[in-house]
CSV table of C-alpha atoms and ligand atoms in Angstrom, one decimal:
chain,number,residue,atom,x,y,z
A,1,UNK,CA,414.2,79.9,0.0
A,2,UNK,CA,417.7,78.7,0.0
A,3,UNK,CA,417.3,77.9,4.0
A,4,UNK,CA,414.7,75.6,3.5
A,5,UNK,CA,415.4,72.0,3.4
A,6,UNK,CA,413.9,70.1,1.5
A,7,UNK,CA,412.7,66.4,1.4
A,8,UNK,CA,411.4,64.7,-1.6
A,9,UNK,CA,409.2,62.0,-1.2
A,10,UNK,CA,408.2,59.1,-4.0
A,11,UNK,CA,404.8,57.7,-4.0
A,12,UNK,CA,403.8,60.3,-1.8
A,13,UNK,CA,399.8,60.8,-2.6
A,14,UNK,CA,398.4,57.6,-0.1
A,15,UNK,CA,399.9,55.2,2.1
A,16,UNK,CA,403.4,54.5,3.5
A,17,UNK,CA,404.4,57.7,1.0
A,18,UNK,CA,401.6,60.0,2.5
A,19,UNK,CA,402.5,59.0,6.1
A,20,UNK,CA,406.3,60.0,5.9
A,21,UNK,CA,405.5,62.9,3.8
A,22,UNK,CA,403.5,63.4,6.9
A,23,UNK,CA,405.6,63.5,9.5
A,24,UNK,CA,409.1,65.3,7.6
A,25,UNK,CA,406.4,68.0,7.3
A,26,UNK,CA,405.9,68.0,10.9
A,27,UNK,CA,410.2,67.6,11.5
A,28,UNK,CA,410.1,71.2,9.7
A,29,UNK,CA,411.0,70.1,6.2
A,30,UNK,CA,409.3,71.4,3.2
A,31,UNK,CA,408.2,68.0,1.4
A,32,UNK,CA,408.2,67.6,-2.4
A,33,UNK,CA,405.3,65.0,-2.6
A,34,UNK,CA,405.7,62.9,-5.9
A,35,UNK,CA,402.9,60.6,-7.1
A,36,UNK,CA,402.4,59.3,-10.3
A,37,UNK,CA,398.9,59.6,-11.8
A,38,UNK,CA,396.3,59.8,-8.3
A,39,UNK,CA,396.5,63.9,-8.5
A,40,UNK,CA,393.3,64.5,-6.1
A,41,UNK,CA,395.2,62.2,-3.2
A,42,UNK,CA,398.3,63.6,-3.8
A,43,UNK,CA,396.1,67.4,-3.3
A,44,UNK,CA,394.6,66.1,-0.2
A,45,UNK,CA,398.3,64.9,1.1
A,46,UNK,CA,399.2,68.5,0.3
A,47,UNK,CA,396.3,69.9,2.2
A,48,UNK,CA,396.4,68.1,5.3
A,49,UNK,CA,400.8,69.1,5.7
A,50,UNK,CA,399.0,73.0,5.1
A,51,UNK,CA,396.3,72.2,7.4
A,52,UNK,CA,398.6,71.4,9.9
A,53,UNK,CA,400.8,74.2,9.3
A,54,UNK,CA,403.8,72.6,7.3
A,55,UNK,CA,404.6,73.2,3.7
A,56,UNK,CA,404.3,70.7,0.7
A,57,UNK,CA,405.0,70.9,-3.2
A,58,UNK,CA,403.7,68.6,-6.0
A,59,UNK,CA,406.1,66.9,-8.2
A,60,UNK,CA,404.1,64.0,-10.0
A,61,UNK,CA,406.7,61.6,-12.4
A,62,UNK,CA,406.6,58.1,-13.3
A,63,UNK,CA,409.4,56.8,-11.1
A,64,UNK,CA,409.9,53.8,-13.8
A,65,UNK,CA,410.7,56.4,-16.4
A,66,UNK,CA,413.9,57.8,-16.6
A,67,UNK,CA,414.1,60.2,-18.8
A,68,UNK,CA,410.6,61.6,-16.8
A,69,UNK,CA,412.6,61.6,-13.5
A,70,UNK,CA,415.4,64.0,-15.0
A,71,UNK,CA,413.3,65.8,-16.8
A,72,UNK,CA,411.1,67.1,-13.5
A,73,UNK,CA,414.0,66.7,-11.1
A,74,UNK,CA,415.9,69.1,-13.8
A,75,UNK,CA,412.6,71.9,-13.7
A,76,UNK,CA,412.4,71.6,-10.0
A,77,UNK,CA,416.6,72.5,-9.8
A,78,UNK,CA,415.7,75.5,-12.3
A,79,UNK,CA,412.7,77.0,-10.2
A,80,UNK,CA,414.5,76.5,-7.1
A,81,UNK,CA,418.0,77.8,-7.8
A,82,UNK,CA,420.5,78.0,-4.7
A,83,UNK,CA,418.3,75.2,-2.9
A,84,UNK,CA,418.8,71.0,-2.5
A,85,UNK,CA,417.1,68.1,-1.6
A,86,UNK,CA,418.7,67.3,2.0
A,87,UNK,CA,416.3,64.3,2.0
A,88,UNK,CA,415.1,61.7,-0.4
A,89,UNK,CA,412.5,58.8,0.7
A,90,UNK,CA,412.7,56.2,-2.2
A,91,UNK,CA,409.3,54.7,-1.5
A,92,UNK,CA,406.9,54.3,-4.4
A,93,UNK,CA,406.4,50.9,-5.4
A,94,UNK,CA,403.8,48.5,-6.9
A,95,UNK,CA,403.0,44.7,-6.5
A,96,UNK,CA,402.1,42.1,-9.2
A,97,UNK,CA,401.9,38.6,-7.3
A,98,UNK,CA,401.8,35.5,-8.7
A,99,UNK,CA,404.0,32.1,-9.0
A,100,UNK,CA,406.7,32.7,-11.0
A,101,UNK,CA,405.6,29.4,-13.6
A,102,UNK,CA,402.5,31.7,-14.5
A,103,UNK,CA,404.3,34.8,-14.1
A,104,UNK,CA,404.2,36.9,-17.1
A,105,UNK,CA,407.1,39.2,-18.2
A,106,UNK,CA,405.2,42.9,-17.9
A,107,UNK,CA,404.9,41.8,-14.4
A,108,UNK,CA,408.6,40.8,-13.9
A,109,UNK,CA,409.8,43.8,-16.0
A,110,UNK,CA,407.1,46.3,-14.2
A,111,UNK,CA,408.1,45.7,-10.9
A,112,UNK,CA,411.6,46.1,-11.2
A,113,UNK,CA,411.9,49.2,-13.4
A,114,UNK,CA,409.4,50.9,-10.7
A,115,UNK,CA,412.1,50.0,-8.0
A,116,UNK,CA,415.0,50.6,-9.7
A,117,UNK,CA,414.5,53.0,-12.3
A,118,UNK,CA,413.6,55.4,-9.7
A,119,UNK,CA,416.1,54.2,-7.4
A,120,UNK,CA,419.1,54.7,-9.6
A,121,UNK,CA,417.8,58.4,-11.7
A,122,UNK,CA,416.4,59.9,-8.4
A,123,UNK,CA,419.5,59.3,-6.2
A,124,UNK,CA,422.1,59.7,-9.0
A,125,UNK,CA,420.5,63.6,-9.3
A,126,UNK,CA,419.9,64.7,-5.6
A,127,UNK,CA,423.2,63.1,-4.4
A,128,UNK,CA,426.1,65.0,-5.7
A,129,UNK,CA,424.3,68.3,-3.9
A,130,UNK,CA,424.4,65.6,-0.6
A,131,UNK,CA,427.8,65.3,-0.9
A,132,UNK,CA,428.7,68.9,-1.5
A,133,UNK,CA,426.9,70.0,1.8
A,134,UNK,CA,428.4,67.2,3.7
A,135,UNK,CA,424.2,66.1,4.8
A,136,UNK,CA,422.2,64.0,3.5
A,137,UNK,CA,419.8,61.7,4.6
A,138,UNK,CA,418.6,58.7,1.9
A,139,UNK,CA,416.0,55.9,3.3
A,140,UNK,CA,414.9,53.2,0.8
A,141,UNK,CA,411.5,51.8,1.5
A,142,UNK,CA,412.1,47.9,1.2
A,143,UNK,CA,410.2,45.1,2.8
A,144,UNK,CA,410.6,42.0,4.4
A,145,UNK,CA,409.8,40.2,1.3
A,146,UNK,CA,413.4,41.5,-0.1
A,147,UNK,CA,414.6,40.7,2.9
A,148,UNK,CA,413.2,36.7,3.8
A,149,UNK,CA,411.7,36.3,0.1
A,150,UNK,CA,407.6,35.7,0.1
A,151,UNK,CA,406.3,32.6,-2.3
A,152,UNK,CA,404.5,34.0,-5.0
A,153,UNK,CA,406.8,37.7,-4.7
A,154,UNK,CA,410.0,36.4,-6.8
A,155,UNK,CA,409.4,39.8,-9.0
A,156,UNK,CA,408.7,42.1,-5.9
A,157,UNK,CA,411.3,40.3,-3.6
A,158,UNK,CA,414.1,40.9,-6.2
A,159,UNK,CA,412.9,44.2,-6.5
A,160,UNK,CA,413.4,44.6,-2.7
A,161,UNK,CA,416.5,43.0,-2.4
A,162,UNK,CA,418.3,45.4,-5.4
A,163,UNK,CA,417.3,48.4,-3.0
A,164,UNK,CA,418.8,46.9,0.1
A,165,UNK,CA,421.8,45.9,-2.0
A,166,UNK,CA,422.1,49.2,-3.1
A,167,UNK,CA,421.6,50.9,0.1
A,168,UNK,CA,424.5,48.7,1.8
A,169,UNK,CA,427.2,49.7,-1.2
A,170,UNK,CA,426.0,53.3,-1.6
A,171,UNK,CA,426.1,54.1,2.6
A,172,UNK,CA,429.4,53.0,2.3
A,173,UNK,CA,430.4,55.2,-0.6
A,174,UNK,CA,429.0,58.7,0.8
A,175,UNK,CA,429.3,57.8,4.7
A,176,UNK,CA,432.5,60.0,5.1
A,177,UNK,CA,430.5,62.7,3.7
A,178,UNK,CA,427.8,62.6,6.3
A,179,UNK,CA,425.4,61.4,4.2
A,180,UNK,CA,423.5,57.9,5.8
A,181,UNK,CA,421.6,55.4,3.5
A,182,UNK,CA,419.5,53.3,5.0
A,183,UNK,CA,416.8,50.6,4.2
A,184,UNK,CA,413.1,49.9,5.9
A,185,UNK,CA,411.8,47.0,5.8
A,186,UNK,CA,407.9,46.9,6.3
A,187,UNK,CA,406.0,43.9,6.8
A,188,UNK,CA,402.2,44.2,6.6
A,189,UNK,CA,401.3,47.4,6.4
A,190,UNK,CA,397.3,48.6,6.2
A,191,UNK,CA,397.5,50.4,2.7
A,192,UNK,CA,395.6,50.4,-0.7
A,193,UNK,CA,398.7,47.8,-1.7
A,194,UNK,CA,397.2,45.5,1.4
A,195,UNK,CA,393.8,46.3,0.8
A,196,UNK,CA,393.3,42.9,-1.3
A,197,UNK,CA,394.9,40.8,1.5
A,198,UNK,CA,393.1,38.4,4.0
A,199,UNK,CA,394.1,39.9,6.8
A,200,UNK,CA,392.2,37.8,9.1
A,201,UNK,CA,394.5,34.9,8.2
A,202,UNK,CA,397.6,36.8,7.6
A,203,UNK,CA,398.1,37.9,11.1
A,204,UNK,CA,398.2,34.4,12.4
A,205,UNK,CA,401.9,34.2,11.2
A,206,UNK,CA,402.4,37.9,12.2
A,207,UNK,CA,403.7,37.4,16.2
A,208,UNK,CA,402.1,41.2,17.1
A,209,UNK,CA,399.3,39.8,16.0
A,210,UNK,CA,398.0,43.2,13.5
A,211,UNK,CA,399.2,44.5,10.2
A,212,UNK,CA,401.0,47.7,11.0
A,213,UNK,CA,400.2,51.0,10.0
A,214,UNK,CA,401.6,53.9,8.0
A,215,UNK,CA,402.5,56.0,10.5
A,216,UNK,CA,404.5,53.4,12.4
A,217,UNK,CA,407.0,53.4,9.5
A,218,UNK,CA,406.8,57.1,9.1
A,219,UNK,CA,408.2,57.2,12.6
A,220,UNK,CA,411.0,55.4,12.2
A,221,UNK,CA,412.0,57.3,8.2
A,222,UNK,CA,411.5,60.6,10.5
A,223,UNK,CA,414.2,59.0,13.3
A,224,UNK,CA,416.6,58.3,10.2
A,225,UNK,CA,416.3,61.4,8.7
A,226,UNK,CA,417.0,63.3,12.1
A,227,UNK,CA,420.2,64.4,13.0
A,228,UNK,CA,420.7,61.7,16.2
A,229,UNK,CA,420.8,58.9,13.1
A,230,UNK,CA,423.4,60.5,12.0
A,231,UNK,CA,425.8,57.2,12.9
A,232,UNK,CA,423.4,54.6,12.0
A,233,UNK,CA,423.9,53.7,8.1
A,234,UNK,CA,423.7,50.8,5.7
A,235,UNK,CA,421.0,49.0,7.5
A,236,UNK,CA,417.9,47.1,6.8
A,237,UNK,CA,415.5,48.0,9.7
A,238,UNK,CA,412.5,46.3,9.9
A,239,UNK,CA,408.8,47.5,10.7
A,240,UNK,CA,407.0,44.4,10.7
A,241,UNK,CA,405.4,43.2,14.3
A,242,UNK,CA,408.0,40.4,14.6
A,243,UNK,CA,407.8,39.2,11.0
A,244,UNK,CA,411.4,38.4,9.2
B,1,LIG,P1,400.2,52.2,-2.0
B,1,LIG,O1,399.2,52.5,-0.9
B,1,LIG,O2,399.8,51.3,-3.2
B,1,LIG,O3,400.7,53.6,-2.6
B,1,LIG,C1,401.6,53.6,-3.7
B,1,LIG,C2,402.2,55.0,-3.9
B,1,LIG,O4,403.2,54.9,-4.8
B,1,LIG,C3,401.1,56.0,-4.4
B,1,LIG,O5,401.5,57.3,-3.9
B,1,LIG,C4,401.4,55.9,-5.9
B,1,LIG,O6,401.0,57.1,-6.6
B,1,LIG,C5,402.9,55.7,-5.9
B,1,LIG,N1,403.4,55.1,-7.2
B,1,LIG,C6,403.1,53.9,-7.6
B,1,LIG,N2,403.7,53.7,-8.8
B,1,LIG,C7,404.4,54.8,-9.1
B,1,LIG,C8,405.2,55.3,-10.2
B,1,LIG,N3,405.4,54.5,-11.2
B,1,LIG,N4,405.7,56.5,-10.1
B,1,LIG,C9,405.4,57.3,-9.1
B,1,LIG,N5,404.7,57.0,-8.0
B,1,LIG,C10,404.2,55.7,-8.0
B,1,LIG,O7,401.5,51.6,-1.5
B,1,LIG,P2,402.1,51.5,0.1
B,1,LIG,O8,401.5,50.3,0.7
B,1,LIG,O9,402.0,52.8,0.7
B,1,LIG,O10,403.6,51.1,-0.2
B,1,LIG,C11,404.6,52.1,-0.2
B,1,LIG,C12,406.0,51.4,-0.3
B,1,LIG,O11,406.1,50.5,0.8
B,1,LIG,C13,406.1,50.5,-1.6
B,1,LIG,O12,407.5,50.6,-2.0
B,1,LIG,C14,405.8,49.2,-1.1
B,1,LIG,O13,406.5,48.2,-1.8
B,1,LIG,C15,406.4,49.2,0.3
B,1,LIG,N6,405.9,48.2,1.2
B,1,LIG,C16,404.5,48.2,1.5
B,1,LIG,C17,404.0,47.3,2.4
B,1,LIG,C18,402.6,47.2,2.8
B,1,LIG,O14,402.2,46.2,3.4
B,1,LIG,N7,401.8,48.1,2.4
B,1,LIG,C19,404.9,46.3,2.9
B,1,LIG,C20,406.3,46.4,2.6
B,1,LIG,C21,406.7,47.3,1.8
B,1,LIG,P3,399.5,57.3,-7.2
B,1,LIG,O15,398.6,57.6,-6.0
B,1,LIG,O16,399.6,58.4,-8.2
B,1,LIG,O17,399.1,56.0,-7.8
C-alpha cells in the first residue's frame, strides 16, 4: 500500500477526466477517480482501468464544495494511512455560456466556485505531503478560452484564467521542492461539454481543421506527470489544433 502512487483525478467519470484517468492507469499509478453525481460512468471508468489491468478507486465530491472536498480528502488520508497523492489532475469543470448583459449571477458564481473551490481545497490538502516527498506532479486543466478569452465565456474564461494564474505563482513556490505545476490548455475537445456545439462550423476557425479528442490531452497530462517533465513547470500548454 504505502508503495503505490497515487494520482487523483477530478471530473474523472467521462471525458477529458476519464481519458487521463485513463492513461496514469496505464503509467502504473493507482487513480482515485472523482466525479460528482454520474456514479454508473464513473463505474464504467473504473472498469475499463481493471479491464485493462490497472487499478482505480472512487472518490465522488462536489469540487465547488469545500467543506465536501476536506471532508472526503480527510476519509481517504484515514483509510490509506502511510500513503499520498504523488499526482493531482485539477480537471472537472462546467460551462454556462451566454453574453455577459444577459448573464445571470448563479451562472457567474457557478462557474467559478467549480474552478476554484476545488482548485484551492484540493491542492491546499495533497500538497504539503508533495513537498515533504520532494515529488509532486500538479496539471490544471485550463483552456484556451482562459487563455485568448471566447465572446459569450466571460464566466468560464475567468474561471480559466484564475487556474493558469494560480499555476504560474504556485510552480514557483514548490519548484525547489521538485514538485512542477503546470496548465493545459484545450481547445475543442469532442466531449459531453462539446456535444451542444456546431462543430461543422466551429472547425473552420480551427487551422487542424477537427475538434480534438480526449485522449490527445490525456497524452500530454501523462508526459507532465512523468519523470522527463520533471524541468518543465509554470506553463500553459496548449492542446488545441492551432487554436490560441
Ligand atoms: P465533461 O465531458 O462535461 O465532463 C465533466 C466531468 O467533470 C465529469 O466527470 C463530471 O462528473 C465532472 N464534474 C462536473 N462538475 C463537477 C463537480 N462540481 N464536482 C466534481 N466533478 C464534477 O467535460 P470535459 O469536456 O471532459 O471537460 C473536462 C475539463 O476540460 C473541464 O475543466 C473543461 O472546462 C476543460 N475543457 C474542455 C474542453 C472541451 O472542448 N471539452 C475545452 C477546454 C477545456 P459527473 O459525471 O458526475 O457529472
Amino acid at each position: 500500500m504505502v508503495n503505490t502512487a497515487y494520482a487523483l483525478v477530478t471530473g474523472a467519470s467521462r471525458g477529458i477526466g476519464r481519458s487521463i484517468a485513463e492513461r496514469l492507469a496505464r503509467d502504473g499509478y493507482t487513480v482515485i477517480l472523482n466525479y460528482h453525481s454520474n456514479t454508473s460512468a464513473a463505474e464504467a471508468t473504473k472498469a475499463a482501468i481493471e479491464a485493462a489491468g490497472g487499478s482505480a478507486e472512487l472518490l465522488p465530491f462536489d469540487v465547488a464544495d469545500g467543506k465536501a472536498i476536506e471532508a472526503a480528502l480527510t476519509a481517504w488520508d484515514a483509510a490509506h494511512e502511510g500513503a499520498h497523492i504523488s499526482v493531482l489532475v485539477n480537471n472537472a469543470g462546467i460551462r454556462r455560456d451566454g453574453l455577459m448583459v444577459f448573464m445571470g449571477e448563479d451562472d457567474w458564481h457557478d462557474v467559478l466556485h467549480t474552478t476554484t473551490e476545488g482548485l484551492y481545497y484540493i491542492t491546499h490538502h495533497v500538497l504539503p505531503a508533495m513537498v515533504r516527498a520532494r515529488k509532486g506532479r500538479i496539471v490544471n486543466i485550463a483552456s484556451i478560452s482562459g487563455v485568448s478569452g471566447l465572446p459569450g465565456q466571460a464566466n468560464y474564461s475567468a474561471a480559466k484564467a484564475a487556474l493558469i494564474g494560480a499555476t504560474k505563482a504556485l510552480s514557483k513556490e514548490v519548484a525547489v521542492r521538485k514538485v512542477t505545476v503546470n496548465a493545459v490548455a484545450p481547445g475543442f475537445i469532442a466531449t459531453d461539454m462539446t456535444a451542444d456545439l456546431d462543430e461543422a462550423e466551429l472547425k473552420k476557425n480551427i487551422p487542424a481543421g477537427r475538434f480534438g479528442q480526449p485522449e490527445e490531452v490525456a497524452a500530454l497530462v501523462s508526459f507532465l506527470c512523468s519523470d522527463e517533465a520533471a524541468y518543465i513547470t509554470g506553463q500553459v500548454i496548449a492542446v488545441a489544433g492551432g487554436m490560441g
